[in-house]
Amino acid sequence: MRNPIGKKVVDIKPSGIRKFFDIVQETEGAISLGVGEPDFDTPWHIRDEGIYSLEKGRTFYTSNSGLKELRQEISNYIKRTQNVEYDPLKEIFVTVGGSEAIDLALRAMVDAGDEVLIPQPSYVSYEPCAILADAVPVTIELKEENQFRLTAEEVLEKVTDKTKILVLPFPNNPTGAVMSKEDLEAIAKVVIEKDLFVISDEIYGELTYNGEHVSIVSIPGMKERTILINGFSKAYAMTGWRLGYACGPEIIMKQMVKIHQFAIMCAPTTSQYAAVEALRNGDDDVKMMREQYNQRRRYLLNEFERIGLTCFEPFGAFYVFPSIKKFGMSSDEFCTRLLKEEKLAVVPGTAFGDCGEGYIRISYAYSLDNLKAAMERLERFISKL
Ligand SMILES: Cc1ncc(COP(=O)(O)O)c(C=O)c1O
C-alpha cells in the first residue's frame, strides 16, 4: 500500500498544549492551570434560548452565512463597541468558532508562497493553518521589553515582496498583551504603505483590564484591509457551542463563505439562536466574568511578586506569562518537573513559538480556590530550585 498520508500534514507538529493535558488526565491529584477555557457555565438565559430553539423545532440548517438576526446583532455590537459599520448581509458571516474563521481567512486570501507574518508567542493555529494554505509563515518575535506588543519597526523588518498578510493576535494568548490605539495606528501605517492585509484575532476583545479594547478596524483605512475575527467562546463562556464570526470586505467574505459552504455548510443552528441572546442581553454576564478574571489576575501577579517570579503585567485575555529564565532550565523541563514533582500543570512558553522559551503560560480561567492551591505548589517547587 502506498503512504495514505500527505507530507504537508505529517510535517505539522501537534499542539504543545494538549501533550501536557494527556499526562494530567493520568495523574491523580493534579491541578491544571493549563487550559484556556472559561470555568464559568454559559449564562443561563443564553442556554435557555438554545433550549427554546430546540423546543420550537429549529433544528434545520441556517443560511451558509448564518442567521440574519445574528449577523444583525454582530453588526450592532461592532458599531456600539468600535463605531464601525458592517453590512450584516455582505460583510459578516458566522463560523464554527474563531478557529474556523482563522483557517478560512488564510485559505481564501493566500496563493502558494505568499508570506504571512505571525507575531509570536501567539495562539497555536496560525502557523499550521498558514502552512495548510500553502503560505509561508514568517515569525515576528514579540519582546518582553515592549510588553509583548507588536511594533511597526518589527513588521517592517520582516516585510518582503511576498508578504501579503499580517496576523494581529491581540489581546494575546499566551502573553495577555494588549495593543493601544497608538500602537495600532503605527501598524496601520505600515500595512497601508506596504499594501498588506490583516487578520485580526480579537477573540479576547471583551477581556481587557485597563480600558476598552480597540480594534484595528476602527483606524481609518483599515476596515477595507482587515478580516476581523471574534466569537462567543471566551467572552460568553461558550466554548462548546462552537460559534464565532468573521467580518471584512465583501470580496473576501464571498470567498470565505464559499469554502465554508462546501466544508461546513453552516455553523450550529442551536448555537446561533443562543448567540443572538448573548449579544442582546449578555453584557452584564460578560462584565461579571471580566471582574472575576481581573481579581484572579491581580491575585496571581501579587503572588508572583511574593514568591519571586518575574512577570510583566498583562492587561488582556486570561493568561499570565511569567519568566522562568533565572532557574536555568528550559520551559519544557520546568513544566515537566512541576507536573511530576508538584502535580501542577502549566504550559511551556515554547508551545506558542520558539521565542516563548524561558516563559510559562498560566491560565486564570480557574477558580480562586484552585489558583490558591496551585500557588502553594508553585512556591514549594520554586523554593527547592
Ligand atoms: C487567540 C485565540 N484565537 C482563537 C481561538 C479559538 O477559539 P474558538 O474556536 O473557540 O472561537 C482561541 C482559543 O483558545 C484563542 O486563544
Coordinates of C-alpha atoms and ligand atoms in Angstrom, one line a residue:
M1 CA 0.0 0.0 0.0
R2 CA 1.3 3.5 -0.7
N3 CA 1.6 6.1 2.0
P4 CA -2.0 7.3 2.6
I5 CA -0.9 10.5 4.3
G6 CA 0.1 13.8 2.7
K7 CA 3.5 15.0 3.6
K8 CA 2.4 18.6 4.4
V9 CA 0.1 17.3 7.1
V10 CA 2.6 14.9 8.6
D11 CA 5.2 17.6 9.0
I12 CA 2.9 19.7 11.2
K13 CA 3.6 19.2 14.8
P14 CA 0.6 18.5 17.1
S15 CA -0.3 21.3 19.6
G16 CA 2.1 21.5 22.5
I17 CA -0.7 22.3 24.8
R18 CA -2.5 19.0 24.5
K19 CA 0.6 17.0 25.2
F20 CA 0.7 18.0 28.8
F21 CA -3.0 17.5 29.3
D22 CA -2.8 13.9 28.4
I23 CA -0.4 13.5 31.2
V24 CA -2.6 15.4 33.6
Q25 CA -5.6 13.1 33.0
E26 CA -3.5 10.2 34.2
T27 CA -2.0 12.0 37.3
E28 CA -4.2 11.7 40.4
G29 CA -4.5 14.8 42.4
A30 CA -3.1 17.0 39.7
I31 CA -4.1 20.7 39.4
S32 CA -4.2 22.1 35.9
L33 CA -3.8 25.8 35.1
G34 CA -3.3 24.9 31.5
V35 CA -6.4 25.2 29.6
G36 CA -7.6 28.4 28.0
E37 CA -11.3 27.8 28.6
P38 CA -13.6 29.8 30.9
D39 CA -14.5 27.9 34.1
F40 CA -18.0 29.6 34.1
D41 CA -21.0 27.8 32.8
T42 CA -22.7 29.6 29.8
P43 CA -25.1 32.1 31.5
W44 CA -28.4 30.5 32.0
H45 CA -30.5 32.9 29.8
I46 CA -28.2 32.1 26.9
R47 CA -28.5 28.3 27.4
D48 CA -32.3 28.7 27.8
E49 CA -32.5 30.4 24.4
G50 CA -30.7 27.4 22.8
I51 CA -33.1 25.0 24.6
Y52 CA -36.1 27.1 23.5
S53 CA -34.9 27.0 19.9
L54 CA -34.8 23.2 20.1
E55 CA -38.3 23.0 21.7
K56 CA -39.6 25.1 18.8
G57 CA -38.1 22.6 16.4
R58 CA -35.5 25.0 14.9
T59 CA -33.3 22.1 14.0
F60 CA -32.5 22.9 10.4
Y61 CA -29.6 24.3 8.5
T62 CA -29.4 28.1 8.6
S63 CA -28.2 30.0 5.5
N64 CA -24.5 29.4 4.9
S65 CA -23.6 32.8 6.3
G66 CA -25.7 32.3 9.4
L67 CA -29.0 33.6 10.8
K68 CA -29.8 37.1 9.6
E69 CA -30.7 38.3 13.1
L70 CA -27.4 37.1 14.5
R71 CA -25.5 38.9 11.8
Q72 CA -27.5 42.0 12.6
E73 CA -26.6 41.7 16.3
I74 CA -22.9 41.2 15.4
S75 CA -23.1 44.3 13.3
N76 CA -24.8 46.3 16.1
Y77 CA -22.2 45.0 18.6
I78 CA -19.2 46.2 16.4
K79 CA -21.0 49.5 15.9
R80 CA -21.5 50.1 19.6
T81 CA -18.0 48.9 20.7
Q82 CA -15.8 50.2 17.8
N83 CA -18.1 52.7 16.0
V84 CA -17.5 50.8 12.7
E85 CA -20.4 49.7 10.4
Y86 CA -20.5 46.3 8.8
D87 CA -23.3 45.4 6.4
P88 CA -24.8 42.3 8.1
L89 CA -25.7 40.7 4.8
K90 CA -22.5 41.2 2.9
E91 CA -19.7 41.8 5.3
I92 CA -20.4 39.4 8.2
F93 CA -20.7 35.6 8.4
V94 CA -21.0 33.1 11.2
T95 CA -18.4 30.4 11.6
V96 CA -17.6 27.3 13.8
G97 CA -15.6 29.2 16.4
G98 CA -12.9 31.7 15.7
S99 CA -10.9 28.7 14.8
E100 CA -12.7 28.2 11.5
A101 CA -12.6 31.9 10.7
I102 CA -8.8 31.9 11.0
D103 CA -8.5 28.9 8.7
L104 CA -10.9 30.3 6.1
A105 CA -9.4 33.7 6.1
L106 CA -5.9 32.3 5.3
R107 CA -7.2 29.8 2.8
A108 CA -9.3 32.5 1.0
M109 CA -6.5 35.0 0.8
V110 CA -3.2 33.4 0.0
D111 CA -1.6 31.8 -3.0
A112 CA 1.2 29.3 -2.7
G113 CA 4.4 31.0 -1.5
D114 CA 2.7 34.1 -0.1
E115 CA 4.2 35.1 3.2
V116 CA 2.1 35.5 6.3
L117 CA 3.6 37.5 9.2
I118 CA 2.8 35.8 12.5
P119 CA 3.9 37.6 15.7
Q120 CA 4.8 35.0 18.4
P121 CA 4.3 33.9 21.1
S122 CA 0.8 33.5 19.9
Y123 CA -2.1 31.1 19.5
V124 CA -1.2 27.7 18.2
S125 CA -3.3 27.6 15.0
Y126 CA -2.0 30.5 12.8
E127 CA 1.2 28.8 11.7
P128 CA -0.3 25.3 10.8
C129 CA -3.3 27.0 9.1
A130 CA -0.9 29.1 7.0
I131 CA 1.1 26.0 6.1
L132 CA -2.0 24.1 5.2
A133 CA -3.0 27.0 2.9
D134 CA 0.4 26.7 1.2
A135 CA 1.6 30.0 2.5
V136 CA 5.0 30.6 4.2
P137 CA 4.7 31.6 7.8
V138 CA 7.2 34.2 8.9
T139 CA 7.6 34.7 12.6
I140 CA 7.9 38.1 14.3
E141 CA 9.3 37.7 17.8
L142 CA 7.4 39.8 20.4
K143 CA 9.6 41.1 23.2
E144 CA 9.0 41.4 26.9
E145 CA 10.8 44.8 26.9
N146 CA 7.9 46.0 24.6
Q147 CA 5.3 44.4 26.9
F148 CA 4.9 41.8 24.1
R149 CA 3.3 44.4 21.9
L150 CA 3.9 44.4 18.2
T151 CA 5.8 47.5 16.9
A152 CA 5.7 48.9 13.4
E153 CA 9.5 48.5 13.1
E154 CA 9.3 44.8 13.8
V155 CA 6.7 44.4 11.0
L156 CA 8.8 46.5 8.6
E157 CA 11.9 44.3 9.3
K158 CA 10.1 41.2 8.0
V159 CA 8.1 42.6 5.1
T160 CA 9.3 41.3 1.7
D161 CA 7.8 41.4 -1.8
K162 CA 5.9 38.2 -1.0
T163 CA 4.3 39.4 2.2
K164 CA 0.6 39.5 2.0
I165 CA -0.9 39.1 5.4
L166 CA -0.2 40.2 9.0
V167 CA -1.9 38.2 11.7
L168 CA -2.7 40.5 14.6
P169 CA -3.2 38.4 17.7
F170 CA -4.3 40.9 20.4
P171 CA -5.4 40.7 23.2
N172 CA -2.8 38.0 23.1
N173 CA -2.8 34.3 24.1
P174 CA -0.4 33.4 25.8
T175 CA 1.1 36.7 27.0
G176 CA -2.0 38.7 27.8
A177 CA -0.5 41.7 25.9
V178 CA -2.9 44.4 24.5
M179 CA -2.3 47.0 21.8
S180 CA -3.1 50.7 22.4
K181 CA -4.7 52.9 19.7
E182 CA -1.3 54.5 19.1
D183 CA 0.4 51.1 18.6
L184 CA -2.3 50.1 16.1
E185 CA -2.0 53.4 14.2
A186 CA 1.7 52.8 13.7
I187 CA 1.0 49.3 12.5
A188 CA -1.8 50.5 10.2
K189 CA 0.6 53.0 8.5
V190 CA 3.0 50.1 7.6
V191 CA 0.1 47.9 6.5
I192 CA -1.3 50.6 4.1
E193 CA 2.2 51.6 2.9
K194 CA 3.2 48.0 2.1
D195 CA -0.3 47.0 0.7
L196 CA -0.8 44.2 3.2
F197 CA -4.0 42.7 4.7
V198 CA -4.6 42.0 8.4
I199 CA -6.3 39.0 10.1
S200 CA -7.1 40.5 13.5
D201 CA -8.0 37.8 16.0
E202 CA -10.0 39.6 18.7
I203 CA -11.5 36.7 20.5
Y204 CA -10.4 38.2 23.8
G205 CA -11.6 41.7 22.9
E206 CA -14.1 41.7 25.8
L207 CA -11.4 40.7 28.3
T208 CA -9.3 43.7 28.9
Y209 CA -8.5 45.2 32.3
N210 CA -7.1 48.7 31.6
G211 CA -9.8 50.2 29.4
E212 CA -11.8 49.2 26.4
H213 CA -10.3 47.1 23.6
V214 CA -9.5 49.0 20.4
S215 CA -9.8 47.2 17.1
I216 CA -7.6 48.0 14.2
V217 CA -10.7 48.2 12.1
S218 CA -11.5 51.5 13.8
I219 CA -8.4 53.1 12.4
P220 CA -9.1 54.9 9.1
G221 CA -8.3 52.9 6.0
M222 CA -8.1 49.6 7.9
K223 CA -11.7 48.2 7.6
E224 CA -11.1 47.5 3.9
R225 CA -7.9 45.7 4.7
T226 CA -8.9 43.6 7.7
I227 CA -10.6 40.4 8.5
L228 CA -11.9 40.9 12.0
I229 CA -12.3 37.6 13.8
N230 CA -14.3 37.2 17.0
G231 CA -16.5 34.6 18.7
F232 CA -18.5 33.6 21.7
S233 CA -16.2 31.0 23.4
K234 CA -14.3 33.3 25.7
A235 CA -16.4 36.3 26.4
Y236 CA -19.7 34.4 27.0
A237 CA -18.1 31.1 28.2
M238 CA -19.5 29.3 25.2
T239 CA -16.5 27.1 24.0
G240 CA -18.6 24.0 23.4
W241 CA -21.2 25.8 21.4
R242 CA -18.5 26.3 18.7
L243 CA -19.5 29.7 17.4
G244 CA -17.5 32.6 16.0
Y245 CA -17.6 35.1 13.1
A246 CA -15.6 36.9 10.5
C247 CA -16.2 40.5 9.3
G248 CA -14.5 42.0 6.3
P249 CA -14.7 43.3 2.8
E250 CA -17.4 41.6 0.7
I251 CA -15.0 40.5 -1.9
I252 CA -13.1 38.4 0.7
M253 CA -16.2 37.3 2.7
K254 CA -17.7 35.8 -0.5
Q255 CA -14.7 33.5 -1.0
M256 CA -14.6 32.6 2.7
V257 CA -18.3 31.7 2.6
K258 CA -17.7 29.6 -0.5
I259 CA -15.2 27.4 1.3
H260 CA -17.4 27.3 4.5
Q261 CA -20.4 26.3 2.3
F262 CA -18.5 23.3 1.0
A263 CA -16.6 22.3 4.1
I264 CA -19.1 23.1 6.9
M265 CA -22.5 24.2 5.4
C266 CA -23.4 26.4 8.3
A267 CA -22.5 26.9 12.0
P268 CA -24.6 25.0 14.6
T269 CA -28.2 26.3 14.4
T270 CA -28.9 26.0 18.2
S271 CA -25.7 27.9 19.0
Q272 CA -26.7 30.7 16.6
Y273 CA -30.0 31.2 18.4
A274 CA -28.2 31.2 21.8
A275 CA -25.7 33.7 20.4
V276 CA -28.4 36.2 19.5
E277 CA -29.4 36.2 23.1
A278 CA -25.8 36.6 24.2
L279 CA -25.4 39.7 22.2
R280 CA -28.8 41.2 23.1
N281 CA -28.7 40.6 26.8
G282 CA -25.3 39.2 27.8
D283 CA -23.4 42.4 28.7
D284 CA -23.9 42.1 32.4
D285 CA -22.6 38.5 32.4
V286 CA -19.5 39.5 30.5
K287 CA -18.9 42.3 33.0
M288 CA -19.3 39.9 35.9
M289 CA -16.8 37.4 34.5
R290 CA -14.4 40.1 33.5
E291 CA -14.4 41.4 37.1
Q292 CA -13.7 37.9 38.4
Y293 CA -10.9 37.3 35.9
N294 CA -9.4 40.7 36.9
Q295 CA -9.5 39.7 40.6
R296 CA -7.7 36.5 39.8
R297 CA -5.2 38.3 37.6
R298 CA -4.3 40.6 40.4
Y299 CA -4.0 37.8 42.9
L300 CA -1.6 35.9 40.6
L301 CA 0.6 39.0 40.0
N302 CA 0.8 39.6 43.8
E303 CA 1.7 36.0 44.4
F304 CA 4.4 36.0 41.8
E305 CA 5.9 39.1 43.4
R306 CA 5.8 37.5 46.8
I307 CA 7.5 34.2 45.6
G308 CA 10.0 36.0 43.4
L309 CA 8.7 35.2 39.9
T310 CA 9.2 38.0 37.4
C311 CA 6.1 38.7 35.3
F312 CA 5.2 41.7 33.1
E313 CA 1.7 42.9 33.9
P314 CA -0.7 41.6 31.2
F315 CA -3.9 43.6 30.6
G316 CA -5.9 41.2 28.4
A317 CA -7.2 37.7 28.0
F318 CA -7.0 35.3 31.0
Y319 CA -3.3 34.4 30.9
V320 CA -0.1 35.4 32.7
F321 CA 3.3 34.7 31.2
P322 CA 6.0 34.8 33.9
S323 CA 9.7 34.4 33.1
I324 CA 11.4 31.3 34.4
K325 CA 14.8 32.2 32.9
K326 CA 16.5 32.6 36.2
F327 CA 16.1 28.9 37.1
G328 CA 18.4 27.9 34.3
M329 CA 16.2 25.3 32.7
S330 CA 14.1 25.1 29.6
S331 CA 10.3 25.9 29.7
D332 CA 9.6 22.3 28.9
E333 CA 11.9 21.0 31.6
F334 CA 10.3 23.4 34.1
C335 CA 6.8 22.3 33.3
T336 CA 7.6 18.6 33.2
R337 CA 9.3 18.8 36.6
L338 CA 6.5 21.0 38.1
L339 CA 4.0 18.4 36.9
K340 CA 6.0 15.5 38.2
E341 CA 7.1 16.9 41.5
E342 CA 4.1 19.0 42.5
K343 CA 1.4 17.7 40.2
L344 CA 0.8 21.2 38.8
A345 CA 0.3 21.6 35.1
V346 CA 1.1 24.8 33.2
V347 CA 2.1 25.2 29.6
P348 CA 5.7 25.8 28.4
G349 CA 6.0 29.1 26.5
T350 CA 7.5 27.2 23.6
A351 CA 4.1 25.8 22.8
F352 CA 3.3 29.2 21.4
G353 CA 6.5 29.6 19.3
D354 CA 10.2 29.1 19.9
C355 CA 10.5 32.6 21.3
G356 CA 8.3 31.5 24.2
E357 CA 11.4 29.8 25.6
G358 CA 12.1 31.0 29.1
Y359 CA 8.4 31.6 30.0
I360 CA 5.4 29.6 31.1
R361 CA 1.8 30.3 30.5
I362 CA -0.6 30.2 33.4
S363 CA -4.3 30.4 32.7
Y364 CA -6.5 32.1 35.3
A365 CA -9.7 30.8 33.9
Y366 CA -9.8 28.8 37.1
S367 CA -11.5 29.5 40.5
L368 CA -9.6 31.5 43.1
D369 CA -9.5 28.4 45.3
N370 CA -7.8 26.4 42.6
L371 CA -5.4 29.2 42.0
K372 CA -4.5 29.4 45.7
A373 CA -3.8 25.7 45.9
A374 CA -1.7 25.9 42.7
M375 CA 0.3 28.8 44.0
E376 CA 1.2 26.8 47.1
R377 CA 2.6 24.1 44.9
L378 CA 4.4 26.6 42.7
E379 CA 6.0 28.3 45.7
R380 CA 7.2 24.9 47.1
F381 CA 8.6 23.9 43.7
I382 CA 10.5 27.2 43.2
S383 CA 11.9 27.1 46.8
K384 CA 13.6 23.8 46.0
L385 CA 15.3 25.1 42.9
Ligands
LIG1 C1 -6.3 33.6 20.4 C2 -7.3 32.6 20.1 N1 -7.9 32.7 18.9 C3 -8.9 31.8 18.6 C4 -9.2 30.7 19.5 C5 -10.3 29.8 19.0 O1 -11.4 29.9 19.7 P1 -12.8 29.3 19.3 O2 -12.6 28.5 18.1 O3 -13.3 28.5 20.4 O4 -13.6 30.5 19.0 C6 -8.6 30.6 20.7 C7 -8.9 29.5 21.6 O5 -8.2 29.2 22.6 C8 -7.6 31.6 21.0 O6 -6.9 31.5 22.2

